[in-house]
Amino acid sequence: MPSPTADPSWLSVEDGANPAREREIESLFAIGNGYFGMRASLVEGARFSHPSTFVAGIFVADGVMGPRRAVLPDWSHFEVEVEQERLSLGVGRVLAHRRQLDLRQGILWREWRQQDPSGRITRLTYFQLASLADRHVLLQSVAITAENYAGRIRFTGRLCPSDMAGTDVEQIDAVSGSLLMSVPGKDIGIATASELQSLPASVPPRHESGPDGREEQWSWEVTLGQTVRLNRIFTIFTSRDVASPATTARDHVASIRAHGFRALAAAHLEAWRRRWEEAEVRIMGDDVAQRALRFATYHLIAAANSADEHVSVGARGLTGEAYRGHVFWDTEVYMLPFYLLTAPPTARALLMYRYHTLGGARRKAREQGFDGALYAWESADTGNEATPRRAVLPDGRIVTILTGEQEHHISADVAYAVWQYWRASGDDTFMLEAGAEILVETARFWASRAQAEPDGRAHIRQVIGPDEYHETVDDNAFTNAMAIFNLETAADAMEILQRKRVADWPRLCTHIHLAREEPARWRALAGALVTGFDPATKLFEQFAGYHQLDEVDVVTQRGCATPIDTCLGPERIRRSKAIKQADVVALSALLWEKWPTAVHEANFRYYEPRTAHGSSLSPAFYALVAARLGDRALALAYFRQAAEIDLANNMGNAAGGVHMGALGALWQAAVFGVAGLRMCENGIVLDPHLLPGWAEMAFPLQWRGRLLHVHLNADPRRIEVIVEKGDELTVAVLEGPACSARGGQRVVSRGNGSGWANWEVGQ
C-alpha cells in the first residue's frame, strides 16, 4: 500500500481542525485528474464542510445567472461508529488530527485519533486519490484501529447530496453498487459504480444495505488494538464519453477488480512519477519557492485531461465553485504555456476546446454586429457567452457586468495561444484541421471590429482591457497590440501553410472560405491600428486619455485589507490611474521580442507603482517582467506575493478554489522570467537571472519533439542543457554564444565576466 512521501518539502500539511479555514483547506488539498476533481472535505461530514465532486464539462442551467458547473452527490462519504457512538470532531476529544496533500503522489492523507465520550480511543488513517493512470477511477482506503477497547465498529457509506448538486438521482442498483444520475435540462447521464474490499480476510464484516440503496454498512467485532481496513474502488463515466454510462461503470469495476487495489494504486503512483519527470521545476536554496512551484505544478497537472478535447480548465480548475466553473483567458494566456512545454498533447486538447466552441464565438460576433469569431469572455460547455449580466454587491446594489460585452481581447488571446502552440510543437496537422480556422476567424473579427477614422489610423473603441477598473475605453493598448499580433500571425500562417503544405492548401482555402486578398488586408489594418506608443517617452498609454486621469497613492493602499476600488468607489476609481492588474506590463510578458528592452523597462517602471494587483493574475507577470529586466529583488517580492495567493490565502477567497491562472503564471515567472527562456524558430534561448537565494534551478521542457533538461547555477554562473532525445536544435544565450545539439548530447556555457563563454559540447 502507498505511504506518504518521506520528504516534507513534497507535503502540504494541516494540523488540527479549524472550522474557519475548512473550506479554504478543501480547495488547497483537492485531488483531481482532469476528468473529475474532489474537494478535500471531511468524509464524515460537518456543518462547516462543503463536500463537492466535479466532472469536467458538465454544466447545469441556473436561471438568469447562466450555466454553472454541476456538483455531484458525495459518494465518498462515510461514518464510523464505535458501540453505536458516531465519531465526530465535535463530540468527545480530538487527540490528533492531520491532513496531508502528497504533491508527489497525488494523494490526500488523513490521520485522526479520537476519544469518544465513553473514553474509547480510535485511530483512523485514510487516503484518497483520483487515479492519473485511469481517469475514471477513485480509490479510497481507511484503516480503523481500536486502541484501548474491544467491541463493535460500524462503517457506513452513504450517498450524500450536495446542497448545490444540480444532478438528479435516477436509479440505484444496490446489488452492483451503481448509481445513475442525470443533469436537469440536458441529455447527460452520469454513472458511478463501486467495489469494497475488507482486510484482514480473517475478520469478515457483516454487510447491510439501506432500503433505497443509498447507504451501505459494514461492521466488525474487533479485539483490543486490532486494525481493520476497508478499500473502496469507485468508477465514474458520463454519456459524454460512452453510450451507456451505468453499464460501463459497472463493467469497469468488474474488469479492474482482478488487478487489485494495490496494483491500481501503484499504477497511479507511476503515472504521477512520469508526470513529475516531465514537469518539475527544481530550486536549490529557496525552500519556500520550491514548495510554491510544486504546489502550482500539482494543481496544473490535476486540472487538465489530454484525452478530452471538448473541455478546458476553468479559472478554479476542479477545486471549487467560484466563477461557476467558467473558462476565461486565464487558460490560454496564463496556464497553456505550462502544458505546451511539459505535456504538448494536453495543450493541443485545450486548444481543440476552443475549436469546438468556434460556433459560439461566431454567434457572439454576429450578435454584436461583427464578422468572424468573438470568443465568450466566460465560456462553459457550448462556447456561448456565459458571463452573468448583473451582480449584487455586498451593500445590496445591483451592478451591470460589462466584461461579457466589452472584454474583446479574449479572441486575440486564443489566437496567441494557437500561434505559440504551433511554434513550439510544429504540429501542422493541428493547424490544418483547427488552428488555421481559429486564426482566420479571429482575424476576421478584428478586421470588422477596428474602424478607419479621419486621422488616417484605425481604432478599436469601447472595450475593457485587462485593467477592469476602467470600462468602455478607447484604444486599450493591450487589446490593440494583441489584435495586431492576431492579424499579423493569421497572415503569416496563411503564407507558411501555402508554401509548406502545397497539396493541402486548396482544401484549406475552400474550408475556411479564404479570399485571396484577405491576408493583405489584415496586414494593412495591423499597420494602421494605433497602440498609444510614444517614442519620446517609450511609454504605451494604457488607453486613450489615461495620462489625463488623477494620480492616487496605490502603493500605500496595497497594504490595506480593503481593495482600492472599494475604498475609492466606482466613480473615483474610473477617474484615477489606479490599475487592477498587469495590462501594458502583460504585453511585455507576452510579446517581449516586439520591442527593445528599454521600452519594457520604461513601461514597467511607470505602471508598477500604479498597479493595485486586484487580480490574482497580476503579481506573477510582474515577477516575470522584473526578472527579465534584471531587478531580482523586486522579482522575488512579486514571486512571493503570487505564491501566497493560495498558500497564504492573501486575497481571502481560496475557499472558492485555487487560482489556476496565478499558478500557471507562477510557473511562467520561473521558466520565462528567472530562466529567461525564449523559443525561436530553430531552438531555444536562455537569459538567466536567478533570484536572491536561488543557488540552482533545473527544469525539463519539450520543444518540437525534443526533450531537454535545463540546469542553471548562480555561483559560479553556469548553464547546462541536456538534449535527452530528438533531432538537432540550436541552444543559445541571449546576446551570447549559440551552438547546435542533438539527442544524447550535453552542452555547457560558463559565466565569463558579464557575458558567457562559448558552449562546450559533450555526450
PDB file of N, CA and C in Angstrom, residues 8 27 68 101 149 158 214 227 253 301 424 452 617-618:
ATOM      1  N   PRO A   8       9.475  16.097   3.451  1.00  0.00           N
ATOM      2  CA  PRO A   8       8.404  17.034   3.826  1.00  0.00           C
ATOM      3  C   PRO A   8       8.200  18.161   2.825  1.00  0.00           C
ATOM      4  N   SER A  27     -10.150  23.423  -0.717  1.00  0.00           N
ATOM      5  CA  SER A  27      -9.660  23.836  -2.033  1.00  0.00           C
ATOM      6  C   SER A  27      -8.192  23.456  -2.219  1.00  0.00           C
ATOM      7  N   ARG A  68     -23.636  26.876 -14.670  1.00  0.00           N
ATOM      8  CA  ARG A  68     -22.620  26.663 -13.646  1.00  0.00           C
ATOM      9  C   ARG A  68     -22.271  25.188 -13.637  1.00  0.00           C
ATOM     10  N   LEU A 101      -1.591  16.765   1.910  1.00  0.00           N
ATOM     11  CA  LEU A 101      -1.687  16.585   0.470  1.00  0.00           C
ATOM     12  C   LEU A 101      -0.299  16.214  -0.025  1.00  0.00           C
ATOM     13  N   TYR A 149      -9.733  -0.609  23.426  1.00  0.00           N
ATOM     14  CA  TYR A 149     -11.005  -1.271  23.700  1.00  0.00           C
ATOM     15  C   TYR A 149     -11.203  -2.431  22.734  1.00  0.00           C
ATOM     16  N   ARG A 158     -22.467   6.354   2.664  1.00  0.00           N
ATOM     17  CA  ARG A 158     -23.773   6.924   2.339  1.00  0.00           C
ATOM     18  C   ARG A 158     -23.637   7.922   1.196  1.00  0.00           C
ATOM     19  N   ARG A 214     -28.991   3.806  -1.066  1.00  0.00           N
ATOM     20  CA  ARG A 214     -28.079   4.940  -0.923  1.00  0.00           C
ATOM     21  C   ARG A 214     -27.147   4.780   0.271  1.00  0.00           C
ATOM     22  N   THR A 227      -6.712  -3.717  14.084  1.00  0.00           N
ATOM     23  CA  THR A 227      -6.950  -2.797  12.969  1.00  0.00           C
ATOM     24  C   THR A 227      -7.709  -3.511  11.870  1.00  0.00           C
ATOM     25  N   VAL A 253     -15.658  -1.568 -13.121  1.00  0.00           N
ATOM     26  CA  VAL A 253     -15.342  -2.069 -11.793  1.00  0.00           C
ATOM     27  C   VAL A 253     -15.007  -3.554 -11.857  1.00  0.00           C
ATOM     28  N   ILE A 301      -1.302  19.913 -13.138  1.00  0.00           N
ATOM     29  CA  ILE A 301      -1.408  18.539 -13.636  1.00  0.00           C
ATOM     30  C   ILE A 301      -2.791  17.974 -13.353  1.00  0.00           C
ATOM     31  N   ALA A 424       5.939  26.031 -31.001  1.00  0.00           N
ATOM     32  CA  ALA A 424       6.704  25.146 -30.123  1.00  0.00           C
ATOM     33  C   ALA A 424       6.562  23.676 -30.478  1.00  0.00           C
ATOM     34  N   ALA A 452     -11.374  52.422 -39.520  1.00  0.00           N
ATOM     35  CA  ALA A 452     -10.545  53.527 -40.007  1.00  0.00           C
ATOM     36  C   ALA A 452     -11.276  54.839 -39.745  1.00  0.00           C
ATOM     37  N   LEU A 617      -4.100  37.249 -11.143  1.00  0.00           N
ATOM     38  CA  LEU A 617      -3.271  37.035 -12.325  1.00  0.00           C
ATOM     39  C   LEU A 617      -2.083  37.991 -12.389  1.00  0.00           C
ATOM     40  N   SER A 618      -2.083  39.029 -11.588  1.00  0.00           N
ATOM     41  CA  SER A 618      -1.152  40.137 -11.785  1.00  0.00           C
ATOM     42  C   SER A 618       0.258  39.935 -11.219  1.00  0.00           C
TER      43      SER A 618
END
